[in-house]
């Protein structure tokens, strides 16, 4: 499986540095801030020419929502200061790139926490004093990092702001990749709003088509198709969004199976639940307690009998892809 998104530059996953574009208000580029960016080191933020009286470590930077906004000095030392935002962004890229095991959600916790602070600073400084492209880039990368960290609460918040606010600012470059991602997230948690979003997506992007296919699977409870899409998805980030819903779909598929059938081949059950054959029995025992397995004979799993048998229309949901 490829680990390449449908259509987005993953700045944190490459050596290439990314820089903020020209600012509309200050009329100077991010590159011109190289001198001020030397504030940020492996040990935190050094003193700058602004005569700050103490050294501020990255992890000690407060959330903007927890500082006194009536203090000019506090603002200059906080993430409301655009120069500090650029410096923190530079360090965040280095921190993320240097993560050894990127598949371990816990290894992303420090990056995710700092990104939350940076997003608050960007929002509180009116999109980094008008630097919309830089603001969008930070929120986009926040989405990807929150997915890596399996932090769905922060994921939803930054995706909502990105799609509902930043992308609605005139002149901003809208990326369909994140619109599709937001629609998938909504369909999993708010089906009505999710379907409304999906109806607005065009058919000319692969991520949009994938989003619509997933929506159909969920609406029709087509579990085999859902797991087929999940397992063959070429984008790891869309997989991570679906990961939270995977267990729910397996429980739904198992409920249909044990209600509609007294027994079934373990290979077929593994296909219906999107499992490897060797993991089928252990996963079935975990999904439902007490165990729904009565016995296993000749690679056929017999379910504990229920009081009634499902109609034929219910069984059709599990017939192949």
Short mmCIF file of N, CA and C in Angstrom, two decimals, residues 80-154:
data_model
loop_
_atom_site.label_atom_id
_atom_site.label_comp_id
_atom_site.label_asym_id
_atom_site.label_seq_id
_atom_site.Cartn_x
_atom_site.Cartn_y
_atom_site.Cartn_z
N UNK A 80 0.87 35.26 19.82
CA UNK A 80 0.21 36.31 19.06
C UNK A 80 1.24 37.09 18.23
N UNK A 81 2.50 36.94 18.59
CA UNK A 81 3.60 37.55 17.86
C UNK A 81 3.88 36.71 16.61
N UNK A 82 3.71 37.33 15.43
CA UNK A 82 3.84 36.59 14.18
C UNK A 82 5.24 36.04 13.99
N UNK A 83 6.26 36.78 14.43
CA UNK A 83 7.63 36.30 14.30
C UNK A 83 7.83 35.01 15.10
N UNK A 84 7.24 34.95 16.27
CA UNK A 84 7.34 33.73 17.07
C UNK A 84 6.58 32.59 16.39
N UNK A 85 5.46 32.89 15.77
CA UNK A 85 4.70 31.87 15.04
C UNK A 85 5.58 31.23 13.96
N UNK A 86 6.29 32.06 13.19
CA UNK A 86 7.16 31.53 12.15
C UNK A 86 8.27 30.66 12.75
N UNK A 87 8.83 31.13 13.88
CA UNK A 87 9.88 30.36 14.52
C UNK A 87 9.40 29.02 15.03
N UNK A 88 8.25 29.02 15.66
CA UNK A 88 7.67 27.76 16.17
C UNK A 88 7.35 26.83 15.01
N UNK A 89 6.85 27.37 13.92
CA UNK A 89 6.53 26.55 12.75
C UNK A 89 7.79 25.87 12.21
N UNK A 90 8.89 26.63 12.18
CA UNK A 90 10.15 26.06 11.72
C UNK A 90 10.58 24.90 12.62
N UNK A 91 10.50 25.08 13.91
CA UNK A 91 10.89 24.03 14.84
C UNK A 91 9.95 22.83 14.78
N UNK A 92 8.67 23.08 14.58
CA UNK A 92 7.71 21.99 14.48
C UNK A 92 8.02 21.08 13.30
N UNK A 93 8.42 21.68 12.20
CA UNK A 93 8.79 20.86 11.04
C UNK A 93 9.98 19.97 11.36
N UNK A 94 10.95 20.52 12.07
CA UNK A 94 12.12 19.72 12.44
C UNK A 94 11.73 18.61 13.42
N UNK A 95 10.89 18.95 14.39
CA UNK A 95 10.47 17.96 15.38
C UNK A 95 9.74 16.80 14.71
N UNK A 96 8.82 17.14 13.80
CA UNK A 96 8.03 16.11 13.13
C UNK A 96 8.91 15.24 12.22
N UNK A 97 9.82 15.89 11.52
CA UNK A 97 10.69 15.13 10.62
C UNK A 97 11.59 14.18 11.40
N UNK A 98 11.99 14.56 12.60
CA UNK A 98 12.91 13.76 13.40
C UNK A 98 12.23 12.67 14.22
N UNK A 99 10.92 12.55 14.13
CA UNK A 99 10.23 11.46 14.82
C UNK A 99 10.66 10.14 14.20
N UNK A 100 11.17 9.25 15.01
CA UNK A 100 11.72 7.99 14.50
C UNK A 100 10.61 7.05 14.05
N UNK A 101 9.66 6.80 14.93
CA UNK A 101 8.56 5.88 14.62
C UNK A 101 7.29 6.69 14.37
N UNK A 102 7.07 7.06 13.13
CA UNK A 102 5.94 7.92 12.79
C UNK A 102 4.61 7.18 12.88
N UNK A 103 4.64 5.86 12.98
CA UNK A 103 3.40 5.09 13.10
C UNK A 103 2.93 4.97 14.54
N UNK A 104 3.73 5.43 15.48
CA UNK A 104 3.36 5.38 16.89
C UNK A 104 2.62 6.66 17.26
N UNK A 105 1.32 6.59 17.57
CA UNK A 105 0.54 7.80 17.88
C UNK A 105 1.14 8.62 19.02
N UNK A 106 1.72 7.97 20.01
CA UNK A 106 2.26 8.68 21.17
C UNK A 106 3.44 9.57 20.80
N UNK A 107 4.17 9.20 19.76
CA UNK A 107 5.34 9.98 19.37
C UNK A 107 4.97 11.34 18.79
N UNK A 108 3.69 11.53 18.46
CA UNK A 108 3.23 12.79 17.89
C UNK A 108 2.64 13.75 18.93
N UNK A 109 2.58 13.34 20.19
CA UNK A 109 1.87 14.12 21.20
C UNK A 109 2.46 15.52 21.38
N UNK A 110 3.79 15.64 21.44
CA UNK A 110 4.40 16.96 21.64
C UNK A 110 4.16 17.87 20.44
N UNK A 111 4.22 17.30 19.23
CA UNK A 111 3.97 18.09 18.02
C UNK A 111 2.52 18.57 17.98
N UNK A 112 1.60 17.67 18.33
CA UNK A 112 0.18 18.02 18.32
C UNK A 112 -0.13 19.11 19.34
N UNK A 113 0.47 19.03 20.52
CA UNK A 113 0.23 20.04 21.56
C UNK A 113 0.74 21.41 21.13
N UNK A 114 1.91 21.45 20.51
CA UNK A 114 2.45 22.72 20.04
C UNK A 114 1.65 23.28 18.87
N UNK A 115 1.18 22.40 18.02
CA UNK A 115 0.36 22.86 16.89
C UNK A 115 -0.94 23.48 17.38
N UNK A 116 -1.49 22.93 18.45
CA UNK A 116 -2.71 23.53 19.01
C UNK A 116 -2.43 24.95 19.47
N UNK A 117 -1.30 25.15 20.15
CA UNK A 117 -0.94 26.50 20.62
C UNK A 117 -0.71 27.43 19.43
N UNK A 118 -0.03 26.92 18.40
CA UNK A 118 0.25 27.74 17.23
C UNK A 118 -1.04 28.14 16.53
N UNK A 119 -1.99 27.21 16.41
CA UNK A 119 -3.27 27.53 15.76
C UNK A 119 -4.02 28.62 16.53
N UNK A 120 -3.99 28.53 17.85
CA UNK A 120 -4.64 29.57 18.66
C UNK A 120 -4.00 30.93 18.41
N UNK A 121 -2.67 30.93 18.32
CA UNK A 121 -1.97 32.19 18.06
C UNK A 121 -2.30 32.76 16.70
N UNK A 122 -2.37 31.89 15.70
CA UNK A 122 -2.72 32.33 14.35
C UNK A 122 -4.13 32.90 14.32
N UNK A 123 -5.05 32.21 14.98
CA UNK A 123 -6.44 32.68 15.01
C UNK A 123 -6.55 34.01 15.76
N UNK A 124 -5.86 34.11 16.90
CA UNK A 124 -5.92 35.32 17.72
C UNK A 124 -5.24 36.51 17.08
N UNK A 125 -4.30 36.27 16.18
CA UNK A 125 -3.60 37.37 15.49
C UNK A 125 -4.22 37.66 14.14
N UNK A 126 -5.48 37.24 13.97
CA UNK A 126 -6.22 37.46 12.73
C UNK A 126 -5.47 36.88 11.53
N UNK A 127 -5.31 35.56 11.62
CA UNK A 127 -4.65 34.77 10.59
C UNK A 127 -3.24 35.30 10.32
N UNK A 128 -2.45 35.38 11.40
CA UNK A 128 -1.05 35.83 11.31
C UNK A 128 -0.95 37.17 10.58
N UNK A 129 -1.81 38.09 11.03
CA UNK A 129 -1.84 39.44 10.47
C UNK A 129 -2.04 39.44 8.96
N UNK A 130 -2.95 38.60 8.53
CA UNK A 130 -3.33 38.58 7.12
C UNK A 130 -2.57 37.60 6.25
N UNK A 131 -1.70 36.80 6.82
CA UNK A 131 -0.95 35.81 6.03
C UNK A 131 -1.80 34.54 5.93
N UNK A 132 -2.74 34.55 5.02
CA UNK A 132 -3.72 33.48 4.91
C UNK A 132 -3.08 32.18 4.44
N UNK A 133 -2.15 32.28 3.52
CA UNK A 133 -1.52 31.05 3.00
C UNK A 133 -0.76 30.32 4.09
N UNK A 134 -0.03 31.07 4.90
CA UNK A 134 0.70 30.45 6.02
C UNK A 134 -0.29 29.84 7.01
N UNK A 135 -1.37 30.54 7.31
CA UNK A 135 -2.38 30.04 8.25
C UNK A 135 -2.98 28.73 7.75
N UNK A 136 -3.34 28.71 6.46
CA UNK A 136 -3.92 27.50 5.89
C UNK A 136 -2.94 26.34 5.95
N UNK A 137 -1.66 26.61 5.68
CA UNK A 137 -0.66 25.56 5.69
C UNK A 137 -0.52 24.94 7.08
N UNK A 138 -0.53 25.77 8.10
CA UNK A 138 -0.41 25.26 9.47
C UNK A 138 -1.62 24.40 9.82
N UNK A 139 -2.82 24.85 9.47
CA UNK A 139 -4.02 24.07 9.78
C UNK A 139 -4.06 22.77 8.99
N UNK A 140 -3.61 22.81 7.74
CA UNK A 140 -3.58 21.59 6.94
C UNK A 140 -2.64 20.55 7.54
N UNK A 141 -1.46 21.00 7.94
CA UNK A 141 -0.52 20.06 8.55
C UNK A 141 -0.97 19.61 9.93
N UNK A 142 -1.74 20.45 10.61
CA UNK A 142 -2.32 20.05 11.90
C UNK A 142 -3.27 18.88 11.72
N UNK A 143 -4.03 18.92 10.63
CA UNK A 143 -4.95 17.82 10.34
C UNK A 143 -4.19 16.50 10.21
N UNK A 144 -3.11 16.51 9.44
CA UNK A 144 -2.34 15.30 9.20
C UNK A 144 -1.68 14.79 10.48
N UNK A 145 -1.15 15.72 11.27
CA UNK A 145 -0.48 15.32 12.51
C UNK A 145 -1.48 14.78 13.54
N UNK A 146 -2.66 15.38 13.63
CA UNK A 146 -3.68 14.87 14.54
C UNK A 146 -4.15 13.48 14.13
N UNK A 147 -4.17 13.23 12.84
CA UNK A 147 -4.51 11.88 12.38
C UNK A 147 -3.42 10.89 12.78
N UNK A 148 -2.17 11.29 12.64
CA UNK A 148 -1.08 10.42 13.05
C UNK A 148 -1.14 10.13 14.54
N UNK A 149 -1.58 11.13 15.33
CA UNK A 149 -1.66 10.98 16.78
C UNK A 149 -2.97 10.33 17.23
N UNK A 150 -3.88 10.05 16.30
CA UNK A 150 -5.20 9.50 16.62
C UNK A 150 -5.96 10.43 17.56
N UNK A 151 -5.74 11.73 17.41
CA UNK A 151 -6.41 12.72 18.25
C UNK A 151 -7.61 13.27 17.47
N UNK A 152 -8.74 12.60 17.58
CA UNK A 152 -9.90 12.95 16.76
C UNK A 152 -10.59 14.22 17.24
N UNK A 153 -10.45 14.55 18.50
CA UNK A 153 -11.05 15.78 19.00
C UNK A 153 -10.39 17.01 18.37
N UNK A 154 -9.06 17.06 18.40
CA UNK A 154 -8.34 18.17 17.78
C UNK A 154 -8.46 18.11 16.26
#
